[in-house]
Amino acid sequence: MTKSDLIRKIKLILKHDNINKAENAGAKQGLEKALEILESNQRDLSGLDELDTTQAKAIAKFAIDFNNMKHNGEFFVALGESIEGKVPDEQFYKKLWKIMDEQNKKS
């Protein structure tokens, strides 16, 4: 997946009605920050402290990893599918929890 593909997919997710549900607030904030990170080609963790939830920080961290070529964007695809109502697989949750645990240790 290219960066432009990923940016396009994130923009599509942010347009989906379900993203505005209260339970998706952290995902929405994280995706908005991820979009900002990708568009500015940010490669460090600056600005993540301003995010309200661990979920938002984890999503934004994936964008930083993508900019550093450590991730191929499949997390965002799985996240978008879950927001659309599709059930993500177990691997998605394992990745999410690993990143969230890393963020909690740094906090």
PDB file of C-alpha atoms in Angstrom:
ATOM      1  CA  MET A   1       0.000   0.000   0.000  1.00  0.00           C
ATOM      2  CA  THR A   2       1.382   3.405  -0.909  1.00  0.00           C
ATOM      3  CA  LYS A   3       1.156   6.485   1.283  1.00  0.00           C
ATOM      4  CA  SER A   4      -1.365   8.081  -1.077  1.00  0.00           C
ATOM      5  CA  ASP A   5      -3.520   4.912  -0.888  1.00  0.00           C
ATOM      6  CA  LEU A   6      -3.373   5.013   2.892  1.00  0.00           C
ATOM      7  CA  ILE A   7      -4.270   8.714   3.030  1.00  0.00           C
ATOM      8  CA  ARG A   8      -7.219   8.071   0.722  1.00  0.00           C
ATOM      9  CA  LYS A   9      -8.436   5.157   2.871  1.00  0.00           C
ATOM     10  CA  ILE A  10      -8.185   7.194   6.077  1.00  0.00           C
ATOM     11  CA  LYS A  11     -10.165  10.021   4.479  1.00  0.00           C
ATOM     12  CA  LEU A  12     -12.839   7.504   3.465  1.00  0.00           C
ATOM     13  CA  ILE A  13     -12.999   6.102   6.996  1.00  0.00           C
ATOM     14  CA  LEU A  14     -13.383   9.623   8.403  1.00  0.00           C
ATOM     15  CA  LYS A  15     -16.365  10.198   6.088  1.00  0.00           C
ATOM     16  CA  HIS A  16     -18.170   7.065   7.303  1.00  0.00           C
ATOM     17  CA  ASP A  17     -21.185   7.746   9.553  1.00  0.00           C
ATOM     18  CA  ASN A  18     -20.082   5.274  12.226  1.00  0.00           C
ATOM     19  CA  ILE A  19     -16.901   7.244  12.965  1.00  0.00           C
ATOM     20  CA  ASN A  20     -19.037   9.896  14.696  1.00  0.00           C
ATOM     21  CA  LYS A  21     -20.438   7.434  17.247  1.00  0.00           C
ATOM     22  CA  ALA A  22     -19.276   8.060  20.816  1.00  0.00           C
ATOM     23  CA  GLU A  23     -17.548   4.676  21.031  1.00  0.00           C
ATOM     24  CA  ASN A  24     -15.384   5.604  18.029  1.00  0.00           C
ATOM     25  CA  ALA A  25     -14.190   8.962  19.423  1.00  0.00           C
ATOM     26  CA  GLY A  26     -10.671   7.676  20.105  1.00  0.00           C
ATOM     27  CA  ALA A  27     -10.436   6.109  16.666  1.00  0.00           C
ATOM     28  CA  LYS A  28     -11.606   9.325  15.028  1.00  0.00           C
ATOM     29  CA  GLN A  29      -9.092  11.453  16.909  1.00  0.00           C
ATOM     30  CA  GLY A  30      -6.309   8.976  16.130  1.00  0.00           C
ATOM     31  CA  LEU A  31      -7.196   8.840  12.441  1.00  0.00           C
ATOM     32  CA  GLU A  32      -7.295  12.628  12.198  1.00  0.00           C
ATOM     33  CA  LYS A  33      -3.835  12.804  13.782  1.00  0.00           C
ATOM     34  CA  ALA A  34      -2.615   9.950  11.562  1.00  0.00           C
ATOM     35  CA  LEU A  35      -3.751  11.869   8.494  1.00  0.00           C
ATOM     36  CA  GLU A  36      -1.867  14.942   9.705  1.00  0.00           C
ATOM     37  CA  ILE A  37       1.242  12.823  10.376  1.00  0.00           C
ATOM     38  CA  LEU A  38       1.158  11.169   6.960  1.00  0.00           C
ATOM     39  CA  GLU A  39       0.579  14.407   5.077  1.00  0.00           C
ATOM     40  CA  SER A  40       3.452  16.147   6.899  1.00  0.00           C
ATOM     41  CA  ASN A  41       5.729  13.068   6.725  1.00  0.00           C
ATOM     42  CA  GLN A  42       6.316  13.252  10.489  1.00  0.00           C
ATOM     43  CA  ARG A  43       8.760  10.588  11.661  1.00  0.00           C
ATOM     44  CA  ASP A  44       8.873  11.166  15.429  1.00  0.00           C
ATOM     45  CA  LEU A  45       6.447  10.897  18.340  1.00  0.00           C
ATOM     46  CA  SER A  46       5.980  14.636  18.879  1.00  0.00           C
ATOM     47  CA  GLY A  47       2.373  15.680  19.329  1.00  0.00           C
ATOM     48  CA  LEU A  48       1.075  12.317  20.519  1.00  0.00           C
ATOM     49  CA  ASP A  49       0.723  13.589  24.095  1.00  0.00           C
ATOM     50  CA  GLU A  50      -2.067  15.921  22.958  1.00  0.00           C
ATOM     51  CA  LEU A  51      -4.272  12.928  22.103  1.00  0.00           C
ATOM     52  CA  ASP A  52      -6.932  12.008  24.661  1.00  0.00           C
ATOM     53  CA  THR A  53      -6.937   8.210  24.546  1.00  0.00           C
ATOM     54  CA  THR A  54      -4.476   5.356  24.273  1.00  0.00           C
ATOM     55  CA  GLN A  55      -6.422   4.181  21.232  1.00  0.00           C
ATOM     56  CA  ALA A  56      -5.861   7.514  19.476  1.00  0.00           C
ATOM     57  CA  LYS A  57      -2.148   7.415  20.335  1.00  0.00           C
ATOM     58  CA  ALA A  58      -1.828   3.856  19.039  1.00  0.00           C
ATOM     59  CA  ILE A  59      -3.465   4.714  15.721  1.00  0.00           C
ATOM     60  CA  ALA A  60      -1.275   7.792  15.278  1.00  0.00           C
ATOM     61  CA  LYS A  61       1.801   5.688  16.121  1.00  0.00           C
ATOM     62  CA  PHE A  62       1.010   3.426  13.182  1.00  0.00           C
ATOM     63  CA  ALA A  63       1.159   6.460  10.886  1.00  0.00           C
ATOM     64  CA  ILE A  64       4.594   7.327  12.262  1.00  0.00           C
ATOM     65  CA  ASP A  65       5.679   3.720  11.731  1.00  0.00           C
ATOM     66  CA  PHE A  66       4.365   3.902   8.174  1.00  0.00           C
ATOM     67  CA  ASN A  67       6.421   7.048   7.543  1.00  0.00           C
ATOM     68  CA  ASN A  68       9.437   5.196   8.920  1.00  0.00           C
ATOM     69  CA  MET A  69       8.644   2.216   6.651  1.00  0.00           C
ATOM     70  CA  LYS A  70       7.931  -0.095   9.587  1.00  0.00           C
ATOM     71  CA  HIS A  71       4.316  -0.823   8.697  1.00  0.00           C
ATOM     72  CA  ASN A  72       2.367  -1.430   5.497  1.00  0.00           C
ATOM     73  CA  GLY A  73      -0.976   0.110   6.458  1.00  0.00           C
ATOM     74  CA  GLU A  74      -2.952  -3.080   7.033  1.00  0.00           C
ATOM     75  CA  PHE A  75      -3.862  -1.847  10.509  1.00  0.00           C
ATOM     76  CA  PHE A  76      -5.756   1.078   9.000  1.00  0.00           C
ATOM     77  CA  VAL A  77      -7.573  -1.230   6.609  1.00  0.00           C
ATOM     78  CA  ALA A  78      -8.662  -3.452   9.513  1.00  0.00           C
ATOM     79  CA  LEU A  79      -9.663  -0.413  11.574  1.00  0.00           C
ATOM     80  CA  GLY A  80     -11.751   0.931   8.710  1.00  0.00           C
ATOM     81  CA  GLU A  81     -13.444  -2.427   8.319  1.00  0.00           C
ATOM     82  CA  SER A  82     -14.285  -2.532  12.015  1.00  0.00           C
ATOM     83  CA  ILE A  83     -15.780   0.972  11.864  1.00  0.00           C
ATOM     84  CA  GLU A  84     -17.859  -0.084   8.856  1.00  0.00           C
ATOM     85  CA  GLY A  85     -19.241  -2.930  10.955  1.00  0.00           C
ATOM     86  CA  LYS A  86     -17.086  -5.780   9.673  1.00  0.00           C
ATOM     87  CA  VAL A  87     -15.517  -7.940  12.345  1.00  0.00           C
ATOM     88  CA  PRO A  88     -11.712  -7.696  12.351  1.00  0.00           C
ATOM     89  CA  ASP A  89      -9.678 -10.832  12.887  1.00  0.00           C
ATOM     90  CA  GLU A  90      -7.724 -11.776  15.989  1.00  0.00           C
ATOM     91  CA  GLN A  91      -4.446 -10.553  14.478  1.00  0.00           C
ATOM     92  CA  PHE A  92      -5.859  -7.007  14.308  1.00  0.00           C
ATOM     93  CA  TYR A  93      -6.561  -7.004  18.030  1.00  0.00           C
ATOM     94  CA  LYS A  94      -3.148  -8.456  18.863  1.00  0.00           C
ATOM     95  CA  LYS A  95      -1.455  -5.631  16.922  1.00  0.00           C
ATOM     96  CA  LEU A  96      -3.676  -3.008  18.510  1.00  0.00           C
ATOM     97  CA  TRP A  97      -3.068  -4.238  22.059  1.00  0.00           C
ATOM     98  CA  LYS A  98       0.684  -4.477  21.498  1.00  0.00           C
ATOM     99  CA  ILE A  99       0.848  -0.839  20.389  1.00  0.00           C
ATOM    100  CA  MET A 100      -1.477   0.276  23.184  1.00  0.00           C
ATOM    101  CA  ASP A 101       0.691  -1.525  25.764  1.00  0.00           C
ATOM    102  CA  GLU A 102       3.805   0.174  24.367  1.00  0.00           C
ATOM    103  CA  GLN A 103       2.097   3.561  24.625  1.00  0.00           C
ATOM    104  CA  ASN A 104       1.004   2.882  28.218  1.00  0.00           C
ATOM    105  CA  LYS A 105       4.560   1.972  29.222  1.00  0.00           C
ATOM    106  CA  LYS A 106       5.833   5.260  27.765  1.00  0.00           C
ATOM    107  CA  SER A 107       3.168   7.313  29.574  1.00  0.00           C
TER     108      SER A 107
END
